[in-house]
mmCIF file of C-alpha atoms in Angstrom:
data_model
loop_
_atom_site.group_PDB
_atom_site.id
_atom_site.type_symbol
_atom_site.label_atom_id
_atom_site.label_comp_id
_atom_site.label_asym_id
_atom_site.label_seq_id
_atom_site.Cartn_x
_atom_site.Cartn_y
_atom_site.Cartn_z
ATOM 1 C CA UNK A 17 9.707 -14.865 -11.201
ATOM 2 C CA UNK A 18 10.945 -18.348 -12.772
ATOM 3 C CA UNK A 19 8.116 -20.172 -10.785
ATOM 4 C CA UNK A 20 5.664 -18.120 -11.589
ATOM 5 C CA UNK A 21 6.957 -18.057 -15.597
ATOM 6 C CA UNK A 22 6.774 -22.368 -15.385
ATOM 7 C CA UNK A 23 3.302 -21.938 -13.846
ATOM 8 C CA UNK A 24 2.061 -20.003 -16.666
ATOM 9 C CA UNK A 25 3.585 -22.206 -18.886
ATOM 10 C CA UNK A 26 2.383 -25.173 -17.881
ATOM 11 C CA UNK A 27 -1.316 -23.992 -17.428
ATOM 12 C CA UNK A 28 -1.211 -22.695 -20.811
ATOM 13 C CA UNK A 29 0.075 -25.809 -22.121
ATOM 14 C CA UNK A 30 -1.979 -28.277 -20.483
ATOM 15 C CA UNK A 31 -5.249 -26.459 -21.124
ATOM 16 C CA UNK A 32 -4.266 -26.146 -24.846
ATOM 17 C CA UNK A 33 -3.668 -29.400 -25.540
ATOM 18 C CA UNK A 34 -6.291 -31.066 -22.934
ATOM 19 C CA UNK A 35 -9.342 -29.420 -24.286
ATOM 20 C CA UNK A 36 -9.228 -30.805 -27.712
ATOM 21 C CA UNK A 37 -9.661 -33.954 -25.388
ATOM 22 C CA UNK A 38 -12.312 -32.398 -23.329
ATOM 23 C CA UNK A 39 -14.256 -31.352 -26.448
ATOM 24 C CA UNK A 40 -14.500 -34.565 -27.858
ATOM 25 C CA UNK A 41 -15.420 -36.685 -24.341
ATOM 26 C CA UNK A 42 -18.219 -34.097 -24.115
ATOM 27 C CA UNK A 43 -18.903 -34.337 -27.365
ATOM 28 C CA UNK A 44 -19.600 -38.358 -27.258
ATOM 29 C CA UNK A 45 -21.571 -38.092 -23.381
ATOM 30 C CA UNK A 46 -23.741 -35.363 -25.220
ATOM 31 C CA UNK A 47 -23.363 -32.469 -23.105
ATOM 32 C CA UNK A 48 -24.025 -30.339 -25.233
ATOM 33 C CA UNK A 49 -24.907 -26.397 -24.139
ATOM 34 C CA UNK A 50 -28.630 -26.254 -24.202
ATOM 35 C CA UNK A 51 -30.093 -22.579 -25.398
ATOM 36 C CA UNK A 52 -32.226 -20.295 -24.217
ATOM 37 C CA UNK A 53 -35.272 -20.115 -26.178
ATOM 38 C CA UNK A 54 -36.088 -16.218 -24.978
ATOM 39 C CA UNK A 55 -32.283 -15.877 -26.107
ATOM 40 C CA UNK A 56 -31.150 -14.210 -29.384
ATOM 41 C CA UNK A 57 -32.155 -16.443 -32.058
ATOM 42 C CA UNK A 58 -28.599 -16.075 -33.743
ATOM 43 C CA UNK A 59 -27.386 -18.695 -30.930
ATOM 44 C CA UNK A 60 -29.907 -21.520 -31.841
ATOM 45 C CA UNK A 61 -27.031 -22.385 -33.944
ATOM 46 C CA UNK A 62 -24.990 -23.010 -30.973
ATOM 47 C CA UNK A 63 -27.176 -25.417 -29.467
ATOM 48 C CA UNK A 64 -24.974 -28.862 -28.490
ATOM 49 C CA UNK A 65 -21.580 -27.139 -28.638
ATOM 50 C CA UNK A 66 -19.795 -29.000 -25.532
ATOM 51 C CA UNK A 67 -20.396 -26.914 -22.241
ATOM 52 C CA UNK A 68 -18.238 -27.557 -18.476
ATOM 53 C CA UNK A 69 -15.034 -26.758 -20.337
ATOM 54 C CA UNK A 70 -13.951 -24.954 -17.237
ATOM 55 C CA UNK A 71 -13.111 -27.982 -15.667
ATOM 56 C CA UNK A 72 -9.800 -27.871 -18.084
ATOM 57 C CA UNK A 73 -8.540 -24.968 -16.855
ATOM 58 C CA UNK A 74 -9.574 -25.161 -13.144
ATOM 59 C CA UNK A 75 -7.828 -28.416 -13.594
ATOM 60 C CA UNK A 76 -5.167 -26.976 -15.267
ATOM 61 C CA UNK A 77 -4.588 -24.433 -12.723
ATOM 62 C CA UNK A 78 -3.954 -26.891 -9.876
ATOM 63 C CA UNK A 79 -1.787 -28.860 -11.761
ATOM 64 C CA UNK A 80 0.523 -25.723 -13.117
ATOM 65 C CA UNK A 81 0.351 -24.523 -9.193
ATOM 66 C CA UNK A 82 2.113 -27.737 -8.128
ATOM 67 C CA UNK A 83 4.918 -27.000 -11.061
ATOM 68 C CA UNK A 84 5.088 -23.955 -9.676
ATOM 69 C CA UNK A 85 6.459 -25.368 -6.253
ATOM 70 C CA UNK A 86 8.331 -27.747 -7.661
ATOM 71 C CA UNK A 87 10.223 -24.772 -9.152
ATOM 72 C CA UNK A 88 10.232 -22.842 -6.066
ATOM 73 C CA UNK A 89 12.348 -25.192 -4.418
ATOM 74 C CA UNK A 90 14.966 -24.409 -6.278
ATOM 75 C CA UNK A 91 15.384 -21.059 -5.366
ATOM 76 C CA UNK A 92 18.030 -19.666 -3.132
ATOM 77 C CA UNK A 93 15.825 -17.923 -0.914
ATOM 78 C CA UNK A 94 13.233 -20.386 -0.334
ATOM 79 C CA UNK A 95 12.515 -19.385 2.942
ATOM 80 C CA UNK A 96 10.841 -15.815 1.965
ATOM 81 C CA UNK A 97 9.723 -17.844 -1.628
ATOM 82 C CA UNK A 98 7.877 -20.024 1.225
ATOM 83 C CA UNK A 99 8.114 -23.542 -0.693
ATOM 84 C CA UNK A 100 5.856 -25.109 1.250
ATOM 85 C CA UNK A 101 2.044 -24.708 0.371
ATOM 86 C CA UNK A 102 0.248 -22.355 2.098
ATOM 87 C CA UNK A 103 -3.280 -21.324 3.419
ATOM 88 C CA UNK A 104 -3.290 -18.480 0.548
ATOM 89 C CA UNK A 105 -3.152 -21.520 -2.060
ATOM 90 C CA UNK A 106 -6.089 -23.295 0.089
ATOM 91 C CA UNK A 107 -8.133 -20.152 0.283
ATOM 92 C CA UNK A 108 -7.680 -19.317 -3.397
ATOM 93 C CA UNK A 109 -7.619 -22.685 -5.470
ATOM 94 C CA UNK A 110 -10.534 -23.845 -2.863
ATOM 95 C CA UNK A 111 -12.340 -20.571 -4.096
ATOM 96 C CA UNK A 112 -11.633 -21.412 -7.718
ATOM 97 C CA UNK A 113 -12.965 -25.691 -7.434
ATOM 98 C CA UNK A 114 -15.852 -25.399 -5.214
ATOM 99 C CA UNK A 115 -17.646 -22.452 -7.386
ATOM 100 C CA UNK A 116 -16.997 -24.273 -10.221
ATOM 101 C CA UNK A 117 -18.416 -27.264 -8.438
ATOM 102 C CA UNK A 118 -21.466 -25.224 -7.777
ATOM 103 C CA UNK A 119 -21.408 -24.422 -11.550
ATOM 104 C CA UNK A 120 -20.623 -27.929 -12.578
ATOM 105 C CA UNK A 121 -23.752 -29.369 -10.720
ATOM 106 C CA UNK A 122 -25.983 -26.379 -12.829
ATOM 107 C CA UNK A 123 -24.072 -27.428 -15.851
ATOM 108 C CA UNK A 124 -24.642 -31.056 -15.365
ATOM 109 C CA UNK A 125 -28.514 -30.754 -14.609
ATOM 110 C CA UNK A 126 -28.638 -28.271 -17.925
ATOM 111 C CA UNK A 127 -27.079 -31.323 -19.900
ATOM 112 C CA UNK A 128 -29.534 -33.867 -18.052
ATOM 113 C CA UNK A 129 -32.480 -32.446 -18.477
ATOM 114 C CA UNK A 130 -31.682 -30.681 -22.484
ATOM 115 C CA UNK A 131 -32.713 -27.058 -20.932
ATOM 116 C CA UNK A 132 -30.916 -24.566 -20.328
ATOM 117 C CA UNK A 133 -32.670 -23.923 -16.478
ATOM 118 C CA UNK A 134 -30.313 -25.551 -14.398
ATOM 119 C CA UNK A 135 -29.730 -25.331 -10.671
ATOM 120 C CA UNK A 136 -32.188 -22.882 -9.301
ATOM 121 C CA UNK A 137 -31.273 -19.453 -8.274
ATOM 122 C CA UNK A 138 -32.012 -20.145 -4.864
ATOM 123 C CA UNK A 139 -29.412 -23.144 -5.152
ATOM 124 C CA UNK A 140 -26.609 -21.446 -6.980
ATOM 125 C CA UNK A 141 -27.103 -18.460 -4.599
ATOM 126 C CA UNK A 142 -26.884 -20.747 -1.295
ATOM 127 C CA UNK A 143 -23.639 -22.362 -3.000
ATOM 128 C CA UNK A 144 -21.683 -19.502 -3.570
ATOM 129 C CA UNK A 145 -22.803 -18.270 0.090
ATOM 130 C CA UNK A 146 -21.494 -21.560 1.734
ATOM 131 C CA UNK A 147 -18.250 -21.362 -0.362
ATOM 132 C CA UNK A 148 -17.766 -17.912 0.821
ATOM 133 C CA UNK A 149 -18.489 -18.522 4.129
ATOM 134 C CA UNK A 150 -16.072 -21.204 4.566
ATOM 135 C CA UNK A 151 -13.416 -19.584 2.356
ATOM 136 C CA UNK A 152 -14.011 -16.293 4.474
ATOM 137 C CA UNK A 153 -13.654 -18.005 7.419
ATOM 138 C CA UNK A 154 -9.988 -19.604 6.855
ATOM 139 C CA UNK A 155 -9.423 -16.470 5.753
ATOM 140 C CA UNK A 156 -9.594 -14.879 8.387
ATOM 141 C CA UNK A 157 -8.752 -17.064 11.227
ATOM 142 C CA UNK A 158 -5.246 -18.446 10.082
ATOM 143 C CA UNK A 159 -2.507 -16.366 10.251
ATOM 144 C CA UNK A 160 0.483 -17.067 8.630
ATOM 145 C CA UNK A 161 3.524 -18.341 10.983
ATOM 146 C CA UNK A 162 6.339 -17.457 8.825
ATOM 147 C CA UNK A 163 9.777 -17.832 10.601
ATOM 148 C CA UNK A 164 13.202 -16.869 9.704
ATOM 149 C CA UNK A 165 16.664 -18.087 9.786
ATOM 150 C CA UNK A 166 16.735 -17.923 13.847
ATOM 151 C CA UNK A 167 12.966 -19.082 14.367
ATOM 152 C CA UNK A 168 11.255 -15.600 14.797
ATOM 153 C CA UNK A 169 8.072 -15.548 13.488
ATOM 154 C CA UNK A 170 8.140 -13.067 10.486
ATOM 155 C CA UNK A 171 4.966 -12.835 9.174
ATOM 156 C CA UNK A 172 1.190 -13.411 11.277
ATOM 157 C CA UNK A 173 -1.126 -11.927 8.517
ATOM 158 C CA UNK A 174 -4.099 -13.386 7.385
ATOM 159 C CA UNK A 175 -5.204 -14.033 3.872
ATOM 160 C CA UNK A 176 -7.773 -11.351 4.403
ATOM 161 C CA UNK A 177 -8.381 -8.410 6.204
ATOM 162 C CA UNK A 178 -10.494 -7.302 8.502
ATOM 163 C CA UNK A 179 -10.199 -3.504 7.185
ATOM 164 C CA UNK A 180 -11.930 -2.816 3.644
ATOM 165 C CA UNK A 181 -9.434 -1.833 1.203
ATOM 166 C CA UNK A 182 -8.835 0.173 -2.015
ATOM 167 C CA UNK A 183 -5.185 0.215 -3.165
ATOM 168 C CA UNK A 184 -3.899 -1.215 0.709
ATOM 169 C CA UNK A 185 -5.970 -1.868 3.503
ATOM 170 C CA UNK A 186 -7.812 1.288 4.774
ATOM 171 C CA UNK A 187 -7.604 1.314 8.385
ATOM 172 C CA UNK A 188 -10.515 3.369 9.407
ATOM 173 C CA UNK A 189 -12.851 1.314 7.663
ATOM 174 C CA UNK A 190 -12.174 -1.827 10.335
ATOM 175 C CA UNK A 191 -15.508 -3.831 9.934
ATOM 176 C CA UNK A 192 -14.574 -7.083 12.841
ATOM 177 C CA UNK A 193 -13.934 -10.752 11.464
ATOM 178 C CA UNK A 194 -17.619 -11.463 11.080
ATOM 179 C CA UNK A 195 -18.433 -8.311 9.170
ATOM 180 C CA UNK A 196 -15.115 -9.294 7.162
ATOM 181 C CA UNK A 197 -16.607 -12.600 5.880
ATOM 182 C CA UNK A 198 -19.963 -11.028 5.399
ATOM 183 C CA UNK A 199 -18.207 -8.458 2.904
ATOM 184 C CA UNK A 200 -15.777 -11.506 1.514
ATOM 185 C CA UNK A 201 -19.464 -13.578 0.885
ATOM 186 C CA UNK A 202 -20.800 -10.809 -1.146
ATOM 187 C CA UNK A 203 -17.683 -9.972 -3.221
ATOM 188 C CA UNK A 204 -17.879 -13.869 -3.892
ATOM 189 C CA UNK A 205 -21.169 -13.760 -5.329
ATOM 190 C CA UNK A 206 -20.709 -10.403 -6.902
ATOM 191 C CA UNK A 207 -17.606 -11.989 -8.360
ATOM 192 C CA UNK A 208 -19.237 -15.070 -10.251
ATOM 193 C CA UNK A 209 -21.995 -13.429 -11.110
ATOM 194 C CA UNK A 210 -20.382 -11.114 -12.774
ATOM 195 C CA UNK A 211 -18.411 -13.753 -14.643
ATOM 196 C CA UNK A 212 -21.451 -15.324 -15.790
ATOM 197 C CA UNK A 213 -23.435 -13.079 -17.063
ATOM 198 C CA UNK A 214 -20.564 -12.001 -19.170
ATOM 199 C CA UNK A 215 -20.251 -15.233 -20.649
ATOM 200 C CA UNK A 216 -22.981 -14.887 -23.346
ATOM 201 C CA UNK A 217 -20.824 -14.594 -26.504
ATOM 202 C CA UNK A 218 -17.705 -17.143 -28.022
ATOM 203 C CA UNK A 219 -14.634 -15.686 -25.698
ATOM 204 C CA UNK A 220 -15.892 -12.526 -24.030
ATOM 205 C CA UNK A 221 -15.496 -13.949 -20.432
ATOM 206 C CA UNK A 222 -12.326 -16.101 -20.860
ATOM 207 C CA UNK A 223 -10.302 -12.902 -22.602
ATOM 208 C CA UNK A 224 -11.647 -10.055 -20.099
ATOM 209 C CA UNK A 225 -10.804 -13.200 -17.447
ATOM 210 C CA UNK A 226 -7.140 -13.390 -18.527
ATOM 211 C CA UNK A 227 -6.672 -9.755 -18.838
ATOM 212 C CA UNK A 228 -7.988 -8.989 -14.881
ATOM 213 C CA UNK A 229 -6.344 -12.240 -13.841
ATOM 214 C CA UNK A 230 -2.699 -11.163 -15.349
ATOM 215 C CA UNK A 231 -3.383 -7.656 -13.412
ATOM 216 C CA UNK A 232 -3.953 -9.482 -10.316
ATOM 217 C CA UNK A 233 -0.422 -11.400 -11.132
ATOM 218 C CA UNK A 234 1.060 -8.028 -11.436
ATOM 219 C CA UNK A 235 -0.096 -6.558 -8.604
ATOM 220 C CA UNK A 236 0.861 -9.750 -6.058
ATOM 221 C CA UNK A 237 4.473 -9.963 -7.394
ATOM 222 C CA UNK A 238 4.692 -6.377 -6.888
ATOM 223 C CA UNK A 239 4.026 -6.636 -3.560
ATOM 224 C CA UNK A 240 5.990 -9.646 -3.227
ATOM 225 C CA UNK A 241 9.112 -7.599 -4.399
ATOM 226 C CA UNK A 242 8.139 -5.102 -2.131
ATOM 227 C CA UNK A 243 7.257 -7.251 1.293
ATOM 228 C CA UNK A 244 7.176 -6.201 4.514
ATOM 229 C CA UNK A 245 8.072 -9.726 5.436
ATOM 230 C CA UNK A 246 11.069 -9.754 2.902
ATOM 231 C CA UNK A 247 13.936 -8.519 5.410
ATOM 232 C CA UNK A 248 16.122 -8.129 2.749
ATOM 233 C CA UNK A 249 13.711 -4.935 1.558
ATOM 234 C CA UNK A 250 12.381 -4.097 5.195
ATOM 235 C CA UNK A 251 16.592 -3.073 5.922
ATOM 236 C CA UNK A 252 16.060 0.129 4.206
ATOM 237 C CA UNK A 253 13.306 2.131 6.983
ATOM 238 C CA UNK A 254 12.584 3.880 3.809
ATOM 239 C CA UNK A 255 11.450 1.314 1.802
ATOM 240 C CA UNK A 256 7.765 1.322 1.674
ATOM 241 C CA UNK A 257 6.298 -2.442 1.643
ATOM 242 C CA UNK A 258 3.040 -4.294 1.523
ATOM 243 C CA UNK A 259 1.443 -6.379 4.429
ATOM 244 C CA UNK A 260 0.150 -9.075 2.945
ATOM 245 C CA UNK A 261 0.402 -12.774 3.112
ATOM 246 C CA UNK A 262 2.345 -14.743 0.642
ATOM 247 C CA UNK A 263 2.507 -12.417 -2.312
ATOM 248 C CA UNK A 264 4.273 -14.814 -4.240
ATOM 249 C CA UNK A 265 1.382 -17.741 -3.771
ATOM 250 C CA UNK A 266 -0.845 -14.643 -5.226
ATOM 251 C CA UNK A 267 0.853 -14.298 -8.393
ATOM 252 C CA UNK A 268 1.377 -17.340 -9.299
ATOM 253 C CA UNK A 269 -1.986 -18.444 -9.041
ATOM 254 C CA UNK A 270 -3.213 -15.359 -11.032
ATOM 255 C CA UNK A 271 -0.477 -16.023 -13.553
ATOM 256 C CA UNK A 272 -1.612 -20.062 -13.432
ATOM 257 C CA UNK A 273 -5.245 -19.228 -14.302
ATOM 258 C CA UNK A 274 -4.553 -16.352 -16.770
ATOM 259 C CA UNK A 275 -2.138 -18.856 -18.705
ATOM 260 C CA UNK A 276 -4.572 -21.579 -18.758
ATOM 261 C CA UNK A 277 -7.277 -19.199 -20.135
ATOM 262 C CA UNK A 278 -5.598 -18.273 -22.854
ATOM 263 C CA UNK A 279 -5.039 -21.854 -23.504
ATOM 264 C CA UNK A 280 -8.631 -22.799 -23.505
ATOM 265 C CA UNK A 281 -9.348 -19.413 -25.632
ATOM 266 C CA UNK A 282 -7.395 -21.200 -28.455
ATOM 267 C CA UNK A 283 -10.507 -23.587 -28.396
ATOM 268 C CA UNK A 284 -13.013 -21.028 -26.744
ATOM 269 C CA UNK A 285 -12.832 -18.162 -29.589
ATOM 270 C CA UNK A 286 -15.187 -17.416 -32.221
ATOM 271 C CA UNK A 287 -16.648 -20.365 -33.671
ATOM 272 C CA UNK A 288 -16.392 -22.178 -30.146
ATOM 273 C CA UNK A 289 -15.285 -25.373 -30.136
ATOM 274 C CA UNK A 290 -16.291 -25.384 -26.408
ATOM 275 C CA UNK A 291 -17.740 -23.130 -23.600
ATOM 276 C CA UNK A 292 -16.690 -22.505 -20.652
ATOM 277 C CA UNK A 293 -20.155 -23.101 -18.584
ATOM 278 C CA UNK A 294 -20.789 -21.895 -15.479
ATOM 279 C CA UNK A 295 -18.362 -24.734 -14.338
ATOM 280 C CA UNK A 296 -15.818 -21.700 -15.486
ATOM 281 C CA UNK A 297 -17.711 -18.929 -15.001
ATOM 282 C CA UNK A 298 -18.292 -19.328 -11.336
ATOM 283 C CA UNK A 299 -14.569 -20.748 -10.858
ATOM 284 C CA UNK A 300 -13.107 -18.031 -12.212
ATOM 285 C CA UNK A 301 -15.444 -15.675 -10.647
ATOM 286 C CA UNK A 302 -14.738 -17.169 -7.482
ATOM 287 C CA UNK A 303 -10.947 -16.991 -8.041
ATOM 288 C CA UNK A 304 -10.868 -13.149 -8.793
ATOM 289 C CA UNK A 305 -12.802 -12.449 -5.741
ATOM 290 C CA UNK A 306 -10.599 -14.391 -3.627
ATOM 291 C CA UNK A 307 -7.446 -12.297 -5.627
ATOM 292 C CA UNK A 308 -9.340 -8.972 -4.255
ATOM 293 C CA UNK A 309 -9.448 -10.221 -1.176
ATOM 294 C CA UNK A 310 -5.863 -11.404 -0.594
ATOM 295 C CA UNK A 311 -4.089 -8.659 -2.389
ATOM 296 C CA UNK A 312 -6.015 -6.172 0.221
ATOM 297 C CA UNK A 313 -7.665 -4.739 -3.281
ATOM 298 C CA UNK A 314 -11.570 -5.332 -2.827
ATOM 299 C CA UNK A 315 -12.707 -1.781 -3.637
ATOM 300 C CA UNK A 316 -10.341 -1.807 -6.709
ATOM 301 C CA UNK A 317 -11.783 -4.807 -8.200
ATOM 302 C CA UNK A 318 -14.724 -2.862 -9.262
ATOM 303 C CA UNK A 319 -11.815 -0.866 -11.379
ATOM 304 C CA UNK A 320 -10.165 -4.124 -12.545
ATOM 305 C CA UNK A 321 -13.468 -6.082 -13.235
ATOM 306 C CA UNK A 322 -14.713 -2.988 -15.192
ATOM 307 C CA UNK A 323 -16.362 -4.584 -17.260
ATOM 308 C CA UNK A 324 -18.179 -7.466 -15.240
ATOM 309 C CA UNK A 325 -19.531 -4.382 -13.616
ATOM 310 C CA UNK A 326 -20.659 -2.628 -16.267
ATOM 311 C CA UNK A 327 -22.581 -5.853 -17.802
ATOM 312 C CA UNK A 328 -23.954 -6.556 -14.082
ATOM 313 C CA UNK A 329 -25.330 -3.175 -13.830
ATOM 314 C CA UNK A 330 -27.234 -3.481 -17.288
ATOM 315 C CA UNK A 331 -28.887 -6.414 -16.077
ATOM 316 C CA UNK A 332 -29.837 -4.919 -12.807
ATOM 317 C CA UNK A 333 -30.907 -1.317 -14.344
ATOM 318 C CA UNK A 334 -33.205 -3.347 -17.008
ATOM 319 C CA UNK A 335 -35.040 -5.375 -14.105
ATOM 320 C CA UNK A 336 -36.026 -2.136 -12.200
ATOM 321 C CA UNK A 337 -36.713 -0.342 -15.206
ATOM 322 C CA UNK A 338 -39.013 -3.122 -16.151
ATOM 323 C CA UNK A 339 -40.413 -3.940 -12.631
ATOM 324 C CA UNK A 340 -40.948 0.158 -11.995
ATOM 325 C CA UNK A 341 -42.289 1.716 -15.234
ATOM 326 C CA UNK A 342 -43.079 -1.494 -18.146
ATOM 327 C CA UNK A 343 -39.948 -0.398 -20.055
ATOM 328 C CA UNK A 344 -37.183 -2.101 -20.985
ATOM 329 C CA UNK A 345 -33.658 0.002 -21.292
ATOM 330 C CA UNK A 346 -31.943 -2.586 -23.072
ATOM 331 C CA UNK A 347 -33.322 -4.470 -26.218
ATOM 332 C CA UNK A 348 -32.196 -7.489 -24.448
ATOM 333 C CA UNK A 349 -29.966 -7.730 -21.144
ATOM 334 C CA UNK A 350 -26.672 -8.876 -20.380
ATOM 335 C CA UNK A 351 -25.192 -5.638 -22.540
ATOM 336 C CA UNK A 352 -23.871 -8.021 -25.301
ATOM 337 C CA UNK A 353 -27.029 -8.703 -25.975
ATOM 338 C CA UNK A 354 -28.398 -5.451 -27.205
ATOM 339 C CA UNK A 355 -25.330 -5.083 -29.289
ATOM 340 C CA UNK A 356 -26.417 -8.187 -30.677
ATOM 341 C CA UNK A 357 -30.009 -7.272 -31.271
ATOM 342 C CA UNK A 358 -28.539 -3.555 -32.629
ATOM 343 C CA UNK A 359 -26.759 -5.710 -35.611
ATOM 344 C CA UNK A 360 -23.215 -5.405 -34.520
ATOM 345 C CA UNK A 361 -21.734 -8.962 -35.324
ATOM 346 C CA UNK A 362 -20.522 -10.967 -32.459
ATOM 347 C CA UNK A 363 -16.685 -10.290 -32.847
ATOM 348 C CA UNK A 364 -17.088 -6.947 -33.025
ATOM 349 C CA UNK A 365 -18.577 -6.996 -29.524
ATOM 350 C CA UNK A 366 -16.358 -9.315 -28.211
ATOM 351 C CA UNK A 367 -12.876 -7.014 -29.604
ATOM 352 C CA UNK A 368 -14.810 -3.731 -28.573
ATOM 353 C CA UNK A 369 -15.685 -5.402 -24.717
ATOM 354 C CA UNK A 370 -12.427 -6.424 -24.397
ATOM 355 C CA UNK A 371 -11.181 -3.143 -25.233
ATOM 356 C CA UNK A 372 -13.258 -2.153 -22.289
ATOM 357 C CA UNK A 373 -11.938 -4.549 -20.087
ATOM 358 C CA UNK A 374 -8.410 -3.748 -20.740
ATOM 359 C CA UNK A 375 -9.229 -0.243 -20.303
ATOM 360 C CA UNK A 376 -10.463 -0.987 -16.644
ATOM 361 C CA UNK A 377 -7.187 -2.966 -15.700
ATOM 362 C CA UNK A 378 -4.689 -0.108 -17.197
ATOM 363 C CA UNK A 379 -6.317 2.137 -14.890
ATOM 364 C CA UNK A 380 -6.729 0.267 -12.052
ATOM 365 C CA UNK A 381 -2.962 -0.805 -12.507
ATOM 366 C CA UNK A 382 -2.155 2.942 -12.675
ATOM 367 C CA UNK A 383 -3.522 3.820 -9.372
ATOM 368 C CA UNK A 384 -1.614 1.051 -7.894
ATOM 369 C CA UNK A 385 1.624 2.038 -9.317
ATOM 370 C CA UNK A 386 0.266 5.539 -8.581
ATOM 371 C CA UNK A 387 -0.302 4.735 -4.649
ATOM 372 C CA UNK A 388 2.913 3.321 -4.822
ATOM 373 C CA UNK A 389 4.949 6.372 -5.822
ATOM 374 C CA UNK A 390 3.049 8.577 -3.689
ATOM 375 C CA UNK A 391 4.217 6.322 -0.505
ATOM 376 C CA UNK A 392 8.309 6.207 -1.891
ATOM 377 C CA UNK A 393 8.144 9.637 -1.946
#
């Protein structure tokens, strides 16, 4: 718990006081958020706020991760804290830099060329397919060779499964390695997505970010308390445990990224000083799928990420709406939008959607605990 507390701290910290910094070198190299002119014209007056502020709190993710370890080491069981980084922080942080370096590059051509079309579809969706792919792959193909005390291996599980999952892995739903990446890619894109079309109002996507990321730090020190790798709990026959790989990496990632969210939110809130861009967007996007994925929880992220769903789904029920009968369903899609349009001010969305979001992780947090009671008893 104490190295996931200083990695929290320390993300929170460094992305609160670094973006102040961030806001003004953006500021003076111009990148400034170009707007959509088909947009709600209540945002014209957000044209040249500083975008790519994601890049402090992917940054200061990494950085809290390493003072993390550093307190790990520490500890008197360091063996089953595993001190030494592993493939889980590879697979996760890699997730969480190399979408937002497919974000960065749309961000930076938005900035370049004053519009707000970026990187092309095609391009952003062939990014976030390679990531996955590769991601995916280590994923699956390295397991863990955790030893104890007397040199037996302890632990050979993968960062991923190759079993679809809900609350645990399901295993009558085995889909092979290759079907297993193909799922991962998709979650991945779903995942970012998700993120950024979310992102259309001052702090909507950072807060419902920090609430689903601070589930997701629940959920992987749960399971680290509860390890089947931890022989210390595995003594009792009785004890139910979890079979994942490096719980405690999990959680204090999640915990890392949720801390340095709320520091950037400081900035990020209604008036923004900053946005996020889809530097962030697809980072942390990218991050949560990889969380899903490594906690064994993919079919309850679209419980957690309630309300990425919910504003994914609007988008995609107002394109076949249009493209079938004329109509639109929405005055304007993402959801926020129409909210917008419907004269509901832009913190009253934001309070009310986080509501929502909250709402998904309490649940999705209560049929976790729920599974979990079910199996002790």
């Amino acid at each position: 718990m104490r190295a996931v507390i200083v990695a929290i701290g320390v993300a929170f910290l460094v992305s609160l006081f670094c973006t102040p910094i961030a806001i003004r070198v953006f500021t003076r190299l111009k990148a400034g958020q170009p707007i959509r002119t088909d947009g709600p014209q209540m945002h014209q007056g957000k044209k040249g706020t500083p975008t790519m502020g994601g890049v402090v709190f992917i940054l200061a993710t990494v950085i809290a991760y390493v003072a993390g370890h550093l307190a790990l080491t520490t500890l008197p069981d360091a063996q089953i804290a595993q001190v030494e980084p592993t493939i889980t922080a590879l697979v996760l942080l890699g997730l969480m830099v190399f979408c937002g370096a497919v974000g960065f590059i749309d961000d930076f051509l938005k900035v370049r060329k004053r519009h707000s079309g970026g990187l092309s579809a095609r391009g952003k969706l062939l990014g976030q397919i390679l990531v996955g792919a590769v991601f995916g792959v280590i994923a699956l193909w390295f397991p863990s060779t955790m030893t104890d005390a007397g040199g037996e291996v302890t632990n050979t599980e993968t960062v991923g499964s190759t079993t679809l999952s809900f609350i645990r892995d399901i295993p009558a739903l085995d889909v092979t390695k290759i079907g297993a990446v193909i799922i991962f890619i998709f979650v991945v894109m779903a995942a970012t997505n998700g993120v950024n079309l979310t992102d259309g109002l001052d702090g909507l996507a950072t807060g419902a970010s920090v609430m689903v990321l601070g589930a997701y730090a629940v959920i992987a020190f749960w399971q680290y308390r509860h390890w089947c790798a931890d022989p210390s709990y595995t003594a009792n026959p009785d004890n139910y445990c979890y079979t994942v790989r490096d719980p405690l990496e999990i959680a204090l990632i999640a915990g890392a990224a949720a801390g340095a969210c709320v520091g950037f939110l400081w900035w990020n809130t209604s008036p923004a000083r900053i946005f996020m861009g889809d530097t962030g967007a697809l980072g942390l996007g990218g991050l949560i799928a990889g969380m899903a994925m490594s906690t064994r929880t993919i079919l309850l992220l679209l419980i957690i990420g309630g309300l990425f769903v919910i504003i994914t789904m609007s988008v995609v029920i107002q394109i076949i709406s249009f493209k079938t009968t004329g109509k639109r369903v929405f005055r304007m899609s993402p959801l926020q939008h129409h909210f917008e349009l419907a004269g509901w001010s832009e913190v009253n969305i934001v309070v009310r959607f986080w509501i929502i979001a909250g709402i998904g992780v309490a649940i999705a947090l209560g049929l976790f605990y729920s599974d979990f009671l079910a199996n002790m008893g």
